[in-house]
Coordinates of C-alpha atoms in Angstrom, one line a residue:
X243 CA -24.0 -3.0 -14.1
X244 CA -23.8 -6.7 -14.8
X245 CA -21.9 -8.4 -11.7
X246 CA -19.4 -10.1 -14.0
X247 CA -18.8 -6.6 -15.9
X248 CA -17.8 -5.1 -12.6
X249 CA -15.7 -7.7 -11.9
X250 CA -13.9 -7.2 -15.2
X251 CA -13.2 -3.7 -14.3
X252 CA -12.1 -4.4 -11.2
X253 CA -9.4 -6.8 -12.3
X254 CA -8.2 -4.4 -15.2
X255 CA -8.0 -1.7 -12.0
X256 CA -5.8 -4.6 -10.3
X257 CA -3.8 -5.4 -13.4
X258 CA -2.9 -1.6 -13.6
X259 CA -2.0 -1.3 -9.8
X260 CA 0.6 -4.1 -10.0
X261 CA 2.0 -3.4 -12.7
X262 CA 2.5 0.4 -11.7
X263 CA 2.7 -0.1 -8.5
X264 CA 5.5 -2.7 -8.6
X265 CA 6.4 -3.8 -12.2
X266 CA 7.1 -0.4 -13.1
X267 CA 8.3 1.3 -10.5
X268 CA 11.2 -1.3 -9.4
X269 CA 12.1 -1.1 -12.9
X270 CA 12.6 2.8 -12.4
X271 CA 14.3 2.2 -9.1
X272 CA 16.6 -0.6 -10.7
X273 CA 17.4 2.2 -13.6
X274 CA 18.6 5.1 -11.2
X275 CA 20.3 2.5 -8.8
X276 CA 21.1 -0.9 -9.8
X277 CA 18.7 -1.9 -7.5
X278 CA 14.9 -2.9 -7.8
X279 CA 14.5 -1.7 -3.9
X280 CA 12.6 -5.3 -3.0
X281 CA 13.8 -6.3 0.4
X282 CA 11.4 -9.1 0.7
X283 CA 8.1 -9.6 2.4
X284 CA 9.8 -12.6 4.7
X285 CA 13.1 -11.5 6.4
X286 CA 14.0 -10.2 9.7
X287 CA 11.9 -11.5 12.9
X288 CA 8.4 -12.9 13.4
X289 CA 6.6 -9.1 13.0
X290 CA 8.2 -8.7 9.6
X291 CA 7.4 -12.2 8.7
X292 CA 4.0 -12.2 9.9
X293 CA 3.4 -8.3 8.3
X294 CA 4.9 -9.2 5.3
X295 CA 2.8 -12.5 4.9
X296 CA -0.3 -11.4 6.0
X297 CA 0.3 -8.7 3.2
X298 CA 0.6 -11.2 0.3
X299 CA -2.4 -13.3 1.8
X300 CA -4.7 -9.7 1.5
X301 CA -4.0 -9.2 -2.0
X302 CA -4.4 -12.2 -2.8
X303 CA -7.9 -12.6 -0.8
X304 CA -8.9 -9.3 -2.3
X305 CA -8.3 -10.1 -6.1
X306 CA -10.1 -13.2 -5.4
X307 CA -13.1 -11.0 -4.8
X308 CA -13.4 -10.1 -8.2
X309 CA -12.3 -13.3 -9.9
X310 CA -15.1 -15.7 -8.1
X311 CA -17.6 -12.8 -8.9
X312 CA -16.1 -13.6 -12.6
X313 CA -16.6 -16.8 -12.2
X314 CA -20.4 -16.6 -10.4
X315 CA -19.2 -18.3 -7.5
X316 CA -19.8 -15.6 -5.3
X317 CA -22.0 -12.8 -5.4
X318 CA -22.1 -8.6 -4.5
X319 CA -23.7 -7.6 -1.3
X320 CA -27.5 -6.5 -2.6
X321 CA -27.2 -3.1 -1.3
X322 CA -24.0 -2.2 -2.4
X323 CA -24.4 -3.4 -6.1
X324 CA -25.9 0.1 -7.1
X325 CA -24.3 1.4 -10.6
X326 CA -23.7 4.3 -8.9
X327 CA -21.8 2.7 -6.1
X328 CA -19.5 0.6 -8.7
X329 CA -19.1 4.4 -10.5
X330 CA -17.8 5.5 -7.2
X331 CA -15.8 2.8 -6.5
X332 CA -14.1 3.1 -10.4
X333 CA -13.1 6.7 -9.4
X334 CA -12.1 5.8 -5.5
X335 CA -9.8 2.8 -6.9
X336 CA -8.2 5.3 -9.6
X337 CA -7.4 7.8 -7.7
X338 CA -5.8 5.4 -5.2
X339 CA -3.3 3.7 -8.4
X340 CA -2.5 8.0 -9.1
X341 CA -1.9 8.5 -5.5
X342 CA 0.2 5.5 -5.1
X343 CA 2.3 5.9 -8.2
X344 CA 2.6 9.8 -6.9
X345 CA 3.9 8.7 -3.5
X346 CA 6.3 6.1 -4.6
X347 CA 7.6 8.7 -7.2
X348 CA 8.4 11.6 -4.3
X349 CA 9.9 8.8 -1.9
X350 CA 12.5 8.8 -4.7
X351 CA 15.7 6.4 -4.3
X352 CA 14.7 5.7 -0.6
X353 CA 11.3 3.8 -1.8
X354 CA 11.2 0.2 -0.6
X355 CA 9.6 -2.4 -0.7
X356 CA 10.1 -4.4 3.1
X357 CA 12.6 -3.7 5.5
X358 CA 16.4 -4.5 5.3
X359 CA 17.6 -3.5 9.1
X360 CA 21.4 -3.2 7.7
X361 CA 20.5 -0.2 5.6
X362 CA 20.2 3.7 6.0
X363 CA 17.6 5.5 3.8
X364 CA 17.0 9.0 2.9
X365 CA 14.5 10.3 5.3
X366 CA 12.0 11.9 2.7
X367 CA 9.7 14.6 5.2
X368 CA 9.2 16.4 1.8
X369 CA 6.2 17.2 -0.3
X370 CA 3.6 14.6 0.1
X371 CA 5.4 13.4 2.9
X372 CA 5.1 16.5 5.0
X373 CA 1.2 15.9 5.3
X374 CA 1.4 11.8 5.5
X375 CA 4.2 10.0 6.7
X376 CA 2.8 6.8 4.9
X377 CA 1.4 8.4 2.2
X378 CA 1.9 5.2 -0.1
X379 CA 0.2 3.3 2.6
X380 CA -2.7 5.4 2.7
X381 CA -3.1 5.4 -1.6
X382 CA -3.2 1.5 -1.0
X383 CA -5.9 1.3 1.5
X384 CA -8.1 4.0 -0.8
X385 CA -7.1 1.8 -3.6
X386 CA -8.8 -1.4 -1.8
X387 CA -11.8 0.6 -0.9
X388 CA -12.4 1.8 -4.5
X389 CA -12.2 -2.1 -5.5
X390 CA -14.6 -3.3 -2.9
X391 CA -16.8 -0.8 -3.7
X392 CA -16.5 -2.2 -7.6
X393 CA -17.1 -5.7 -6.4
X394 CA -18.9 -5.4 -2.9
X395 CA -18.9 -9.2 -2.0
X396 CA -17.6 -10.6 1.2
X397 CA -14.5 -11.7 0.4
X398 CA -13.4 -8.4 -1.4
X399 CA -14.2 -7.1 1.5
X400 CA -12.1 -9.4 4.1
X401 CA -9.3 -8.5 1.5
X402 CA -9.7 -5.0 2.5
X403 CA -9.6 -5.6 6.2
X404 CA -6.8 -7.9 5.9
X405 CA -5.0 -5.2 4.4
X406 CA -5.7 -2.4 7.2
X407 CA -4.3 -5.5 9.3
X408 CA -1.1 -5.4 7.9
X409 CA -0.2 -2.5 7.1
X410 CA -1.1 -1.3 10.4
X411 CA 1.4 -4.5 12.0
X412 CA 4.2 -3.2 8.6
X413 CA 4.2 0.2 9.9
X414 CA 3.5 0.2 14.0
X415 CA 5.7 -3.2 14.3
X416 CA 8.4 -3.0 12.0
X417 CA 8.8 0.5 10.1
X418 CA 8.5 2.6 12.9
X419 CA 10.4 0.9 15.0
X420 CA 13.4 0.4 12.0
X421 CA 13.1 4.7 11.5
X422 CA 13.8 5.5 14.9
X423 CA 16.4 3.1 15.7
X424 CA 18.0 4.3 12.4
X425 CA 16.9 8.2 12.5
X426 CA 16.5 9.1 16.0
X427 CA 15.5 12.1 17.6
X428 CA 14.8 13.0 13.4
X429 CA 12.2 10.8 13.2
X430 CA 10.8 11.9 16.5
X431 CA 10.7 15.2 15.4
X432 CA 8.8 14.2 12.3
X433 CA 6.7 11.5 13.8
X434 CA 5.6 14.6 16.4
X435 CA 3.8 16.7 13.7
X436 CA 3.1 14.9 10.9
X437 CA 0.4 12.0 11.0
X438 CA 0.7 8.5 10.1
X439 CA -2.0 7.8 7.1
X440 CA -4.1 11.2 7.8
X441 CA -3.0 14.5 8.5
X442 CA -2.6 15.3 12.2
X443 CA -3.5 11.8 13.6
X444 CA -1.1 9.0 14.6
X445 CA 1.3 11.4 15.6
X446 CA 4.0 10.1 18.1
X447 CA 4.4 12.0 21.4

């Protein structure tokens, strides 16, 4: 497949995350509460600001992977330009936008989108959540593979690891720490035997 084909995809794949990912489902969460659950990627203290910025900066850097492969100005790693990779990485990426979309939908009124330290959630342990306890987390970072894999140059792929950055600061820095302030001995419980992105690993002792 043409580079600048695969870059088209890719950037269709992007277009559908956001606007599923976030278009759509804060205008689901705004219909059942009056609110559109955004809390902003730039309150609270320096880990939020720092997780929340270093979050925007990885999209960004990752949808610029496929936009300057548009545009020629950069190029797909040789060895990963296979059709067969870019076919793999069209399924990955798709599965990640379903598994997202999924998650978001069975976090229910509690999904957010940052951190407000003044409020109580929900905590959902439920369904998807009793395997993951970042299940929307995890559809994110199988989203970004499935896009690097569509357009396999560098700076798709420093997207990617500027993604496992962040979230890894969002959740260890600021979520976890907000959920057992907030939950307690709850959370504990939960942290104790359900994983953080896989099943069975990341669990809190």
């Amino acid at each position: 497949m043409p580079a600048t084909a695969a870059a088209d995809i890719a950037l269709v794949l992007f277009s559908i995350f956001g606007v599923l990912g976030f278009g759509w489902r804060s205008w689901l969460q705004y219909r059942r509460t009056g609110s559109t659950g955004f809390r902003g990627v730039s309150a609270g203290g320096v880990t939020e600001r720092l997780a929340g910025f270093g979050f925007v900066v990885a999209l960004i850097v990752a949808a610029s992977g496929p936009i300057l492969q548009e545009a020629k100005l950069v190029h797909p790693v040789s060895a990963l330009s296979a059709v067969g990779v870019q076919a793999v990485g069209v399924v990955v990426a798709t599965a990640g936008i379903a598994a997202t979309v999924y998650a978001q939908l069975e976090m229910g009124d509690s999904w957010r989108i940052g951190v407000d330290q003044r409020e109580t959630t929900t905590l959902v342990h439920t369904g998807v959540f009793g395997q993951i306890r970042n299940p929307i987390y995890t559809a994110m970072l199988i989203f970004g593979v499935g896009i690097t894999l569509v357009t396999p140059n560098l700076l798709a792929g420093a997207g990617l690891l500027l993604l496992v950055a962040t979230i890894e600061l969002q959740v260890r820095g600021v979520e976890e720490p907000y959920l057992l302030r907030t939950h307690g001995d709850d959370y504990r419980a939960y942290a104790a035997r359900v994983g953080r992105f896989i099943p069975g690993v990341g669990l809190l002792r």
